[in-house]
mmCIF file of C-alpha atoms in Angstrom:
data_model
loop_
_atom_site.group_PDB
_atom_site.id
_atom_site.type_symbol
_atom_site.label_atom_id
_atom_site.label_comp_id
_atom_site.label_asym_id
_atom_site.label_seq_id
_atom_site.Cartn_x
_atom_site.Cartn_y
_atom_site.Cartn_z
ATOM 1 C CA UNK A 1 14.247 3.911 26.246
ATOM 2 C CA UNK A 2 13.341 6.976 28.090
ATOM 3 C CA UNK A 3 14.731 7.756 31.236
ATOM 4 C CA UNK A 4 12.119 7.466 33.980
ATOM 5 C CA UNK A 5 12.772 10.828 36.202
ATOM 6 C CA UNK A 6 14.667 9.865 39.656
ATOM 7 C CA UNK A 7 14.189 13.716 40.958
ATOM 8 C CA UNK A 8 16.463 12.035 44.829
ATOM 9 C CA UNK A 9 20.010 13.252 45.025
ATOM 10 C CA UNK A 10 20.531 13.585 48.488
ATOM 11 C CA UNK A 11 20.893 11.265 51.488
ATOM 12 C CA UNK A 12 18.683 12.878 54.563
ATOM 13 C CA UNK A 13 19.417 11.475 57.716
ATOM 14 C CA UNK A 14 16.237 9.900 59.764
ATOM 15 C CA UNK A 15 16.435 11.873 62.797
ATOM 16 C CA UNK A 16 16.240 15.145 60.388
ATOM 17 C CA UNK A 17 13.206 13.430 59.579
ATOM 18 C CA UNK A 18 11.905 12.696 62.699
ATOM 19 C CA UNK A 19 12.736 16.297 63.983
ATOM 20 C CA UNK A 20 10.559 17.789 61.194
ATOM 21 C CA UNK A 21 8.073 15.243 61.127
ATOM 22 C CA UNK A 22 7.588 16.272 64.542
ATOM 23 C CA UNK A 23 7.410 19.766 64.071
ATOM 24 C CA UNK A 24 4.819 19.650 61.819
ATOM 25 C CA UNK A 25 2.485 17.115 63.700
ATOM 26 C CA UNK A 26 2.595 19.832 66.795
ATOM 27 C CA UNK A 27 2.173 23.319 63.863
ATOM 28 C CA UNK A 28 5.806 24.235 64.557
ATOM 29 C CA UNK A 29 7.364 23.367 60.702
ATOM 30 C CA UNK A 30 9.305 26.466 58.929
ATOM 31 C CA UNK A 31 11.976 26.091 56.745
ATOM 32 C CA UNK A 32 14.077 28.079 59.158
ATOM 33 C CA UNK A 33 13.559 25.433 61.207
ATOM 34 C CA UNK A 34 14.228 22.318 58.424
ATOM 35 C CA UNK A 35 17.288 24.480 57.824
ATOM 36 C CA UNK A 36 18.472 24.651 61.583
ATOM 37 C CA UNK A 37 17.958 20.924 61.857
ATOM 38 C CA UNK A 38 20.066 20.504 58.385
ATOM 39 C CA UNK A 39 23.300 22.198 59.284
ATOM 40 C CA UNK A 40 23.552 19.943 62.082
ATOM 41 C CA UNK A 41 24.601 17.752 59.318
ATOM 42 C CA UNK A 42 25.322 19.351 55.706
ATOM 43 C CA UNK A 43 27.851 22.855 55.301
ATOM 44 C CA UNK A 44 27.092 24.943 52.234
ATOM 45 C CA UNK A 45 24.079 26.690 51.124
ATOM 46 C CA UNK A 46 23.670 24.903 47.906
ATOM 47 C CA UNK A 47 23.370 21.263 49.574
ATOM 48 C CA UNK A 48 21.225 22.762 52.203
ATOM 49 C CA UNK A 49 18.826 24.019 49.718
ATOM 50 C CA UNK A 50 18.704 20.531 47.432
ATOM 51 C CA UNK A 51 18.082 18.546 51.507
ATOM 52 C CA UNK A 52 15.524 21.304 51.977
ATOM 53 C CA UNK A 53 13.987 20.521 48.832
ATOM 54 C CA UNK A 54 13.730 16.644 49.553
ATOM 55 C CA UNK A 55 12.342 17.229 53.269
ATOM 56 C CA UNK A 56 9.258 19.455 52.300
ATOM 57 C CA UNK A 57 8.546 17.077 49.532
ATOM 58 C CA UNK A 58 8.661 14.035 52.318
ATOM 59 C CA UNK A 59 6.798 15.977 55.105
ATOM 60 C CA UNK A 60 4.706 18.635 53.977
ATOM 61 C CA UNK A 61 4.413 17.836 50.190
ATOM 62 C CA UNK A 62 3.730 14.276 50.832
ATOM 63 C CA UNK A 63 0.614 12.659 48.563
ATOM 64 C CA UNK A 64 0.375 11.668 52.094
ATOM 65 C CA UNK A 65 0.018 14.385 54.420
ATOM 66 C CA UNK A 66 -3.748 14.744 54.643
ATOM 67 C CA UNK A 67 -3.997 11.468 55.732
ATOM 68 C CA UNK A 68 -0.768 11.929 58.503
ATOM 69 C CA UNK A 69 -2.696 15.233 59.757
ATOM 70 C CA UNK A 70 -5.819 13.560 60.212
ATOM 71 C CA UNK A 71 -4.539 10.808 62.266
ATOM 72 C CA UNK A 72 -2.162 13.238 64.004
ATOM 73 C CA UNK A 73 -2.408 11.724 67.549
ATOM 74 C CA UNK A 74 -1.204 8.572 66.453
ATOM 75 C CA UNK A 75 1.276 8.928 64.823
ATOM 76 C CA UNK A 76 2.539 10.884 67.375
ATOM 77 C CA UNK A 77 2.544 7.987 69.264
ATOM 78 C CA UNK A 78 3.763 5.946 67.193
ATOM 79 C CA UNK A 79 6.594 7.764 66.248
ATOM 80 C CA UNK A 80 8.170 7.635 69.864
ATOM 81 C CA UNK A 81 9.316 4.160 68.993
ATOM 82 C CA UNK A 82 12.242 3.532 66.698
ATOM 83 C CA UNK A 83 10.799 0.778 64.954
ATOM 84 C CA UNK A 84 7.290 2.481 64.158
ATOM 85 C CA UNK A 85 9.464 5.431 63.305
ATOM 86 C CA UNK A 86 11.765 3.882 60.734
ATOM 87 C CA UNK A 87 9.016 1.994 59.183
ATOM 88 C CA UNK A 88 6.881 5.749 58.785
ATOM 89 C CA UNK A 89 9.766 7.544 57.835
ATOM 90 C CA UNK A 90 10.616 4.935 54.752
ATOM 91 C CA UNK A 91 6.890 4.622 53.584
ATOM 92 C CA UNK A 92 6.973 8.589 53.577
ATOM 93 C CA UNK A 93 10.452 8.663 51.339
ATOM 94 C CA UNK A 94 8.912 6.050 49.187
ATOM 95 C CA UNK A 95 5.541 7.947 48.630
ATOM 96 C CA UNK A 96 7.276 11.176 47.696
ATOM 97 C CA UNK A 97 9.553 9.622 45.229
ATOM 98 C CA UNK A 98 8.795 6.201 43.649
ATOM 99 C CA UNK A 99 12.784 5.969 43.242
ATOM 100 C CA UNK A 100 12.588 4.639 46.827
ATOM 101 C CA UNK A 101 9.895 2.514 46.126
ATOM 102 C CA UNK A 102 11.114 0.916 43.557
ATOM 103 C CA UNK A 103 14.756 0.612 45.104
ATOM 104 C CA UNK A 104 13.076 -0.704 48.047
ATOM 105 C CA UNK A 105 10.905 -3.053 45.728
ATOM 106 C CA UNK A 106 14.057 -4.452 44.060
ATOM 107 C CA UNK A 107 15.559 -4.842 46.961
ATOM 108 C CA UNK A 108 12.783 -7.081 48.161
ATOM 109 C CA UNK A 109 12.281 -9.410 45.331
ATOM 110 C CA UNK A 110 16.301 -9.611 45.133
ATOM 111 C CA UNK A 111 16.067 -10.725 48.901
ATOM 112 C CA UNK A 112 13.095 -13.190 48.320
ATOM 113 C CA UNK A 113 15.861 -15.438 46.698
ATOM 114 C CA UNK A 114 18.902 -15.110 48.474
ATOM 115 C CA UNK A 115 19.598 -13.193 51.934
ATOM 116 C CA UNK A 116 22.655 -11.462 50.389
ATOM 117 C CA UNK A 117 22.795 -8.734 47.333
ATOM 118 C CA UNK A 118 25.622 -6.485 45.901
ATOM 119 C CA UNK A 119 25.176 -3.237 44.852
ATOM 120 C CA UNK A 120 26.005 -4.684 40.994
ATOM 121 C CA UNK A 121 22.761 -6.443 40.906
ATOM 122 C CA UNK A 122 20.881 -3.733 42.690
ATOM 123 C CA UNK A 123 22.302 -1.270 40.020
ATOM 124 C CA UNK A 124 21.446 -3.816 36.912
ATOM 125 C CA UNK A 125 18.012 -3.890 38.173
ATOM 126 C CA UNK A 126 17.835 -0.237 38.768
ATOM 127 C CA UNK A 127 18.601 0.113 35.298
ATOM 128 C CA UNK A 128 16.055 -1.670 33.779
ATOM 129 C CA UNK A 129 13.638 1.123 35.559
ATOM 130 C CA UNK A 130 16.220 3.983 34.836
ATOM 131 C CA UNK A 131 17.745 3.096 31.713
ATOM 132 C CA UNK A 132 21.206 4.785 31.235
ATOM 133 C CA UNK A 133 20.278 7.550 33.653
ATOM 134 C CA UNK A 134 23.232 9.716 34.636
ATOM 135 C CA UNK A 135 21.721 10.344 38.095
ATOM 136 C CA UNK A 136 21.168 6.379 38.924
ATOM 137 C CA UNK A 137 24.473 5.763 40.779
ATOM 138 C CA UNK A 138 24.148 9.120 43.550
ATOM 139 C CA UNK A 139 20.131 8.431 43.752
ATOM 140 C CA UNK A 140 21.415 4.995 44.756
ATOM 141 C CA UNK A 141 23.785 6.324 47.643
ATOM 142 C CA UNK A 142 21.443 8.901 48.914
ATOM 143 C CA UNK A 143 18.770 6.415 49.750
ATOM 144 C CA UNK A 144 20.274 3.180 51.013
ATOM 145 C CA UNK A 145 22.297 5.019 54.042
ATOM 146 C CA UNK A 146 18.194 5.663 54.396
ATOM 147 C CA UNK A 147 17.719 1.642 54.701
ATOM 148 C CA UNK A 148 20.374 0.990 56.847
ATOM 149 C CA UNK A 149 19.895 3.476 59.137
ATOM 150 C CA UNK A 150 15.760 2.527 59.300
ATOM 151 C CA UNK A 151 17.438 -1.069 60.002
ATOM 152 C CA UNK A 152 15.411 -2.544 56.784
ATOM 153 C CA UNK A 153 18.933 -4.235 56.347
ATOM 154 C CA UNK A 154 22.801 -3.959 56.960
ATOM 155 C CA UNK A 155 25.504 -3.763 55.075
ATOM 156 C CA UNK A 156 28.285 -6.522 56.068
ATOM 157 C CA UNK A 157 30.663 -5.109 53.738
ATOM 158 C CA UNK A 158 30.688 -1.894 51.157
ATOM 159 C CA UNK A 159 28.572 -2.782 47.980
ATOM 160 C CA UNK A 160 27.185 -6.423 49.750
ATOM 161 C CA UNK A 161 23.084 -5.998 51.149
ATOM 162 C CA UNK A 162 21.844 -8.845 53.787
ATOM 163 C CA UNK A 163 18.537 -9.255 54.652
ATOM 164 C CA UNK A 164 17.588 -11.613 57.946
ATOM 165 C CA UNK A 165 14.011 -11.070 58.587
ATOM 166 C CA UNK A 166 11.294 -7.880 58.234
ATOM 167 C CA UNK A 167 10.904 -5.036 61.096
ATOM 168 C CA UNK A 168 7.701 -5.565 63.317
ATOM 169 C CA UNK A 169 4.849 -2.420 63.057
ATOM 170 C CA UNK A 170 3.770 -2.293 66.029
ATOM 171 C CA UNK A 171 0.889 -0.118 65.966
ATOM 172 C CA UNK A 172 -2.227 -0.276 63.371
ATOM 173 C CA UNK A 173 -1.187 3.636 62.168
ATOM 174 C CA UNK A 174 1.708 2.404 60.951
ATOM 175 C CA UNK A 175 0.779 -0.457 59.369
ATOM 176 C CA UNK A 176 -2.056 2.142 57.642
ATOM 177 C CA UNK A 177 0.774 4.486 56.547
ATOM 178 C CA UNK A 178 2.962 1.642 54.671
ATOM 179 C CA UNK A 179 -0.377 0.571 52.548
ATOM 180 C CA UNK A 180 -1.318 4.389 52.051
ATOM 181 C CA UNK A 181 2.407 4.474 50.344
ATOM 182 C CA UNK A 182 1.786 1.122 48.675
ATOM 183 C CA UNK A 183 -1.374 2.455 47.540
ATOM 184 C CA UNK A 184 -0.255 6.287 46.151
ATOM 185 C CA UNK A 185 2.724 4.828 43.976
ATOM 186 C CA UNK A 186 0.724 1.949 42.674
ATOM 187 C CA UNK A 187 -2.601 4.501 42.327
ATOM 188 C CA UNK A 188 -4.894 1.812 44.136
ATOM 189 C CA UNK A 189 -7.452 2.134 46.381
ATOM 190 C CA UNK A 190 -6.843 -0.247 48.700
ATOM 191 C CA UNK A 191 -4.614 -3.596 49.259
ATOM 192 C CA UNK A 192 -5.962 -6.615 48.606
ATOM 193 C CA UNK A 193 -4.281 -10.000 50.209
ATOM 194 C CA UNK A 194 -2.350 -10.863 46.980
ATOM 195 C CA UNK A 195 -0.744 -7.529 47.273
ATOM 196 C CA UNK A 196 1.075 -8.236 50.008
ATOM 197 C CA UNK A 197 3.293 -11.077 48.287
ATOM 198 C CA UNK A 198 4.638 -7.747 46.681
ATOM 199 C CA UNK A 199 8.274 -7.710 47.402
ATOM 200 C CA UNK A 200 7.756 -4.190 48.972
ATOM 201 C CA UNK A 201 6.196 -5.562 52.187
ATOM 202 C CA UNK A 202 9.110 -7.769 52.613
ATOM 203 C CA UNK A 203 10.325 -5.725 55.114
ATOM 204 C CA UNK A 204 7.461 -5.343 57.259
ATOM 205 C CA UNK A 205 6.574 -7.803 59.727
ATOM 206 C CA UNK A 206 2.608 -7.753 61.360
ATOM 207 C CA UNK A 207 0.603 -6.897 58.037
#
């Protein structure tokens, strides 16, 4: 089996992502300024590169960033509420690295069947993606403190996942950036209604 590439190894906390999301949006993004935002969290210039690395490739690298530029005034709006926010920031992880996606993904069909799942069956999964990929278990922990924090879930107990009911998108440009992620990993042009049984839209309430 060869190892599909995972190419996540660090955890980046949402408001990071928020600050920079919103820097670009109003043409103020630098890396001096990704960096400033970073220290507030990480020490040491080596994991402050890596994070730096994972940012640009969620903000400014993103497959979708054309479309996020050209609808620039509202997202800005939409942004300003948490909710909106998570569910953006998570479609823009999962579009820059399919890891999330599919984490997300497995996470969703796992939850379709029971409202509880441990990080053993999450990791089993994983692996039948991954195969015996060395980097599996960190890629693991640097995006499910994503999750929780974006509220897609919680976490009871370390290793246990419980799932209650999906987050509400409250504005159409959100709901428009979650396809446009479902769309770029899955190359598709647009989603059709038996898409959304897809265990990725689990966790979005209002599509």
């Amino acid at each position: 089996m060869t190892n599909k590439k995972i190419d996540i190894n660090q955890r980046i906390p949402l408001d990071t992502l928020y600050a920079v999301l919103e820097s670009y949006l109003d043409d103020n993004y630098s890396d001096e300024y990704i960096i400033e935002q970073l220290r507030l969290h990480f020490d040491g210039e080596n994991r402050l590169k890596k994070s730096l690395r994972i940012v640009k490739k969620i903000v400014s690298n993103n497959p979708l960033s054309d479309f996020i530029l050209s609808n620039k005034e509202q997202v800005k709006v939409a942004i300003k509420k948490k909710t909106d926010r998570n569910l953006i920031l998570i479609a823009l992880l999962s579009s820059s690295f399919v890891f999330s996606y599919d984490v997300i993904s497995i996470l969703g069909k796992l939850f379709k069947v029971q409202n509880a799942v441990n990080r053993e069956a999450l990791t089993r999964e994983a692996s039948r993606i991954y195969g015996g990929n060395r980097a599996l278990p960190n890629a693991i922990d640097s995006v499910i403190p994503m999750y929780l924090e974006a509220e897609l879930f919680t976490r009871p107990q370390p290793g246990l996942y419980q799932w209650e009911s999906g987050l509400t998108a409250t504005t159409e440009i959100t709901k428009q950036i979650y396809y446009e992620s479902f769309k770029v990993v899955n190359s598709t042009d647009e989603v059709l209604d038996f898409h959304l049984s897809d265990p990725y839209f689990l966790f979005v309430e209002g599509l």
